Short mmCIF file of C-alpha atoms and ligand atoms in Angstrom, two decimals:
data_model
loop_
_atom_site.label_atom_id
_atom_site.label_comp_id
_atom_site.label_asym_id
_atom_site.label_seq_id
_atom_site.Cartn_x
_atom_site.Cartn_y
_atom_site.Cartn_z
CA UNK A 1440 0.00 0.00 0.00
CA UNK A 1441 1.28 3.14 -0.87
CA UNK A 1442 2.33 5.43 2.24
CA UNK A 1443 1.62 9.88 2.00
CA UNK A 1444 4.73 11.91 1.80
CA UNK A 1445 4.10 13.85 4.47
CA UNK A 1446 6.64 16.94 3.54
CA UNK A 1447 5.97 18.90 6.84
CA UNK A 1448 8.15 16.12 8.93
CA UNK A 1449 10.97 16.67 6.69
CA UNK A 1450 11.59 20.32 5.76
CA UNK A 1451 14.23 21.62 3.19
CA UNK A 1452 16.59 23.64 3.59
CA UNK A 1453 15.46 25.99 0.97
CA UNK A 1454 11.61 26.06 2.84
CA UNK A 1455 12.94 26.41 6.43
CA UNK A 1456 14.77 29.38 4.52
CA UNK A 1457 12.16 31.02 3.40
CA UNK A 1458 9.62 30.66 5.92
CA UNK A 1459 12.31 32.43 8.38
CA UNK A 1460 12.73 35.25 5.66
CA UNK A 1461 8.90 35.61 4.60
CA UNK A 1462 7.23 34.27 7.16
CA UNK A 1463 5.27 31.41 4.93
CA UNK A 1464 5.04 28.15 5.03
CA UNK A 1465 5.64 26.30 1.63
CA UNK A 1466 5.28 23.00 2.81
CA UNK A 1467 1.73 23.64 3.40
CA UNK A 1468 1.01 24.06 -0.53
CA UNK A 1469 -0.83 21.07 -1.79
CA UNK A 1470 -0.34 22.20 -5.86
CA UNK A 1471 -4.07 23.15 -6.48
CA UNK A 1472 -2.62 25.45 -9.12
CA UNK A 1473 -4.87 28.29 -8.05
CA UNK A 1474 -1.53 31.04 -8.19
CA UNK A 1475 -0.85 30.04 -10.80
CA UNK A 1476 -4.43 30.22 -12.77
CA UNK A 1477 -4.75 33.36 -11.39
CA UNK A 1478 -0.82 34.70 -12.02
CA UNK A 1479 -1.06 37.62 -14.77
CA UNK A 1480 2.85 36.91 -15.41
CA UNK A 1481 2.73 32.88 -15.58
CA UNK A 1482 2.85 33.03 -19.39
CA UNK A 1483 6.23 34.44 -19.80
CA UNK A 1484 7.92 32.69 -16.36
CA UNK A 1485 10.22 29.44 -16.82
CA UNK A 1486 8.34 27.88 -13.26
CA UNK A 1487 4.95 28.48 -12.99
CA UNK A 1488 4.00 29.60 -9.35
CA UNK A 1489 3.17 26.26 -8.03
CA UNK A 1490 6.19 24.77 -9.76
CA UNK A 1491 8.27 27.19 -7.50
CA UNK A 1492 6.41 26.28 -4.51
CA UNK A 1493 6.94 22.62 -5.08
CA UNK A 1494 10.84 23.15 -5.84
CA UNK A 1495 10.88 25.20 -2.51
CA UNK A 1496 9.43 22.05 -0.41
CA UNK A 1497 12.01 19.64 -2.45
CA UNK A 1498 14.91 21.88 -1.74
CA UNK A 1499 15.95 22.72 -5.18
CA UNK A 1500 18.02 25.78 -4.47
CA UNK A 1501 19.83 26.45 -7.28
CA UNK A 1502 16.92 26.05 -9.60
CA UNK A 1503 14.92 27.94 -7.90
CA UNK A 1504 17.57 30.93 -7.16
CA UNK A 1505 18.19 31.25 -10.95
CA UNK A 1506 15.13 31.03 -12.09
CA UNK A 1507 13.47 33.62 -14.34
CA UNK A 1508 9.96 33.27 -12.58
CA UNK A 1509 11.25 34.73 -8.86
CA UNK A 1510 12.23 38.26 -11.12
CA UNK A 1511 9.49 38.11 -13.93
CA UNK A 1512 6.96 38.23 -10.49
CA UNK A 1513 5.20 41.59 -10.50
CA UNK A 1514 4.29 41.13 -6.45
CA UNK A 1515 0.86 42.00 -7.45
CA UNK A 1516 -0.42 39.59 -5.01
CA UNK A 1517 -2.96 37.99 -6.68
CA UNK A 1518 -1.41 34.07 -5.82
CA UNK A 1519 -1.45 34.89 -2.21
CA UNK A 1520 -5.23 36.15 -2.97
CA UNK A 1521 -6.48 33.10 -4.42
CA UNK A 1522 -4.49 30.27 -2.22
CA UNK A 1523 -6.68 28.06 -0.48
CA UNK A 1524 -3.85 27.48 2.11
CA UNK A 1525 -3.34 30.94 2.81
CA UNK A 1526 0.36 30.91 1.74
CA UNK A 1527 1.57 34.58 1.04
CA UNK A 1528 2.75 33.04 -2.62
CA UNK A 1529 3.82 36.81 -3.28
CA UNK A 1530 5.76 36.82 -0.28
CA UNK A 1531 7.79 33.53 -1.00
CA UNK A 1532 8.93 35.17 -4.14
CA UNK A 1533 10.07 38.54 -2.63
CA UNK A 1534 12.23 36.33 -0.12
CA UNK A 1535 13.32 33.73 -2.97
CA UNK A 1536 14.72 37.09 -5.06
CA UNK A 1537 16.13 38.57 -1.54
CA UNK A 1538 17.84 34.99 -1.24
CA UNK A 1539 19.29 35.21 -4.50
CA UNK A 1540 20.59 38.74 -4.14
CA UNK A 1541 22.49 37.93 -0.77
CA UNK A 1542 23.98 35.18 -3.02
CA UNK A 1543 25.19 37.20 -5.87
CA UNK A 1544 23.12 35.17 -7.99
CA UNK A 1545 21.53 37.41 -10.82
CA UNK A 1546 20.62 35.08 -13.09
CA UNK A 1547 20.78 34.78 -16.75
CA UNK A 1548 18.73 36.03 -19.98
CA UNK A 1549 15.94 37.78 -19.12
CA UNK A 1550 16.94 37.37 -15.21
CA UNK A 1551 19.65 39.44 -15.77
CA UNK A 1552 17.78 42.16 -17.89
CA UNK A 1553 15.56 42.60 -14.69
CA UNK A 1554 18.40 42.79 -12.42
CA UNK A 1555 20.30 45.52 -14.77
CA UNK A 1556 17.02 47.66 -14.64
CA UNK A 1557 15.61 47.11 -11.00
CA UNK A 1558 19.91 48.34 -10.62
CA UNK A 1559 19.18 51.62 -12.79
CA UNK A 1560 16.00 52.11 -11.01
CA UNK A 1561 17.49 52.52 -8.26
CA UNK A 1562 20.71 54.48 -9.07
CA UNK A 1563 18.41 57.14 -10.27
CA UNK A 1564 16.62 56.85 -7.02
CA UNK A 1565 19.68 57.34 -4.89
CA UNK A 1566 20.52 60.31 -6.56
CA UNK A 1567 17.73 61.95 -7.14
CA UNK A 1568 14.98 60.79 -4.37
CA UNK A 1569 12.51 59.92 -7.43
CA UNK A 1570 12.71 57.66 -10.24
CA UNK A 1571 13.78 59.57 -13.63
CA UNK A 1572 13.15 57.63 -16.51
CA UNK A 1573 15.76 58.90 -18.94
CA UNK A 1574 18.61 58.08 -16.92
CA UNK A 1575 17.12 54.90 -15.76
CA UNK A 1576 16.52 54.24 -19.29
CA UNK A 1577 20.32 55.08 -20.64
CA UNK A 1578 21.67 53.18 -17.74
CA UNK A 1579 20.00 50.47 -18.32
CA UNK A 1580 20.84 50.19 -22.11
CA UNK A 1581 24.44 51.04 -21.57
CA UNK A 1582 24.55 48.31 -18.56
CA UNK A 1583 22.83 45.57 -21.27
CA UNK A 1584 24.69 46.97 -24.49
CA UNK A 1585 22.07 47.68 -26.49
CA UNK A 1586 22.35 51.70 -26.70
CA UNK A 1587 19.64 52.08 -28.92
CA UNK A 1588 17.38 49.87 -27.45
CA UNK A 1589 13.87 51.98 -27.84
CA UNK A 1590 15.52 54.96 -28.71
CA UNK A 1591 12.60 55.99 -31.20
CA UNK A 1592 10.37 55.41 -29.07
CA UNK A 1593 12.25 57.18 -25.90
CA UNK A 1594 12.41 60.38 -28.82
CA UNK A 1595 8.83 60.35 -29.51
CA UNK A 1596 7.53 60.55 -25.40
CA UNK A 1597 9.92 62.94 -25.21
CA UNK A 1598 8.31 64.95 -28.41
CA UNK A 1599 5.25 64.17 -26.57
CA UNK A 1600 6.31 65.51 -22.91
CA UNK A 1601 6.21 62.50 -21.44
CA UNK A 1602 9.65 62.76 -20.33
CA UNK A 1603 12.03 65.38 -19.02
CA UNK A 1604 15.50 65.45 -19.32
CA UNK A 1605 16.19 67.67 -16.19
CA UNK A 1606 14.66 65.17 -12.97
CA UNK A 1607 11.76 66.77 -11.10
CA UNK A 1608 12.99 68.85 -7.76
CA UNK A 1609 12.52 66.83 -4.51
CA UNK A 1610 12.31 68.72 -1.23
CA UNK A 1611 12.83 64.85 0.45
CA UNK A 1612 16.16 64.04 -1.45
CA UNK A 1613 18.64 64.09 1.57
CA UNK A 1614 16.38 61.61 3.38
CA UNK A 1615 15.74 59.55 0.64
CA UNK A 1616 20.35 59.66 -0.05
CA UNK A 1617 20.56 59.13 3.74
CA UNK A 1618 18.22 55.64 3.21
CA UNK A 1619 20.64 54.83 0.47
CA UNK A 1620 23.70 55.00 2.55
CA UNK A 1621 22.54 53.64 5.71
CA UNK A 1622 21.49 50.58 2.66
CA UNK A 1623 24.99 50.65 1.85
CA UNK A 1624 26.61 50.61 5.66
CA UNK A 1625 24.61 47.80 6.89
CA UNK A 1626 25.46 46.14 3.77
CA UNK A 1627 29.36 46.72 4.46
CA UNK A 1628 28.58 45.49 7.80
CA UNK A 1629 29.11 48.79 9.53
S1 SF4 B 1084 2.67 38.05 -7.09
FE1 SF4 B 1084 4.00 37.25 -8.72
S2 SF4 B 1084 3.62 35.06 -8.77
FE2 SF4 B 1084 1.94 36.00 -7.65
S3 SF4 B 1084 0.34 36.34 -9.17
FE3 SF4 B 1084 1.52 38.25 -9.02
S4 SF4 B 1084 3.10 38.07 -10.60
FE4 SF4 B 1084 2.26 36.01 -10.27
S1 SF4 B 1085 -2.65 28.30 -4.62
FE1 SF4 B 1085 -1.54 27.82 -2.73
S2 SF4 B 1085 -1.87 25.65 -2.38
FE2 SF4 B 1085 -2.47 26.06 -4.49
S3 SF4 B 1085 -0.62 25.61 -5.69
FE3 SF4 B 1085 -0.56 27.78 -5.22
S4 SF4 B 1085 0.62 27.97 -3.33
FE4 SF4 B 1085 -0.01 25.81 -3.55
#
């Protein structure tokens, strides 16, 4: 007679992880698909959503580390909506891409597009306490080499006035810098 698997007696690694980082439990997924149905991003991930939660509960930390789906995720939330365990699926992801960062693990392909950009993001964010999308946007073409990636279309919004050149005046920038480098110090440890 067959016998259950019963995954809570035997943890992985990789769950115990990321329940102490996120505060979920993966091993309580039972793969009803539901994140997944649900998941407005599925289409274009390499793991769907219940494929990641499964790898989590087997342990499968490199595959899960590198894999596109944990940076595709938009954290819209709609997975930890629609689980009928009451896992915060959204949650496991932010943790699983937190995980991966602490690693130096940035993935490849698309993986590492996302990384280069969330990166530019936030280099224009340091410096200027607000996003500013033409920086962002040269960054992050310079960082990928492809220059002229959308540079027709970056042209035309700016025809339009969609985007400025000069970034928007902040009276909060020295706070938001401060954030930054208090980032940066705990980072070096200090
Ligand atoms: S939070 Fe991420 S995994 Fe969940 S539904 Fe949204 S995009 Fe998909
Ligand atoms: S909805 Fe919840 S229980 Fe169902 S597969 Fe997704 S994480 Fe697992």
């Amino acid at each position: 007679m067959r016998q259950p698997i019963v995954i809570d007696d035997r943890k992985s690694d990789l769950s115990k992880e990321v329940l102490l980082h996120s505060g979920q439990d993966a091993t309580l997924c039972y793969q009803c698909g539901k994140c997944t149905a649900g998941c407005p991003v599925a289409f274009a991930m390499d793991f769907t959503p219940n494929q990641i939660m499964r790898m989590v509960q087997l342990g499968l930390t490199d595959d899960v580390l590198n894999s596109q789906t944990i940076r595709l995720c938009a954290y819209c939330s709609t997975c930890s909506v629609r689980c009928p365990r009451n896992i915060g699926v959204a949650d496991v992801m932010d943790s699983l891409r937190i995980m991966a960062a602490e690693r130096n693990i940035s993935g490849t392909g698309r993986s590492r597009k996302v990384n280069i950009f969330n990166q530019a993001f936030l280099d224009t964010l340091s410096r200027f306490g607000r996003s500013h999308d033409v920086l962002a946007m040269v960054l992050f073409n310079l960082r990928s080499r492809q220059p002229f990636l959308n540079a027709k279309l970056g042209l035309k919004l700016f025809n339009n006035g969609k985007i400025k050149i000069k970034p928007n005046r902040f009276k909060g920038v020295s706070e938001v810098k401060e954030i930054f480098q208090r980032i940066n110090r705990l980072k070096k440890g200090a």
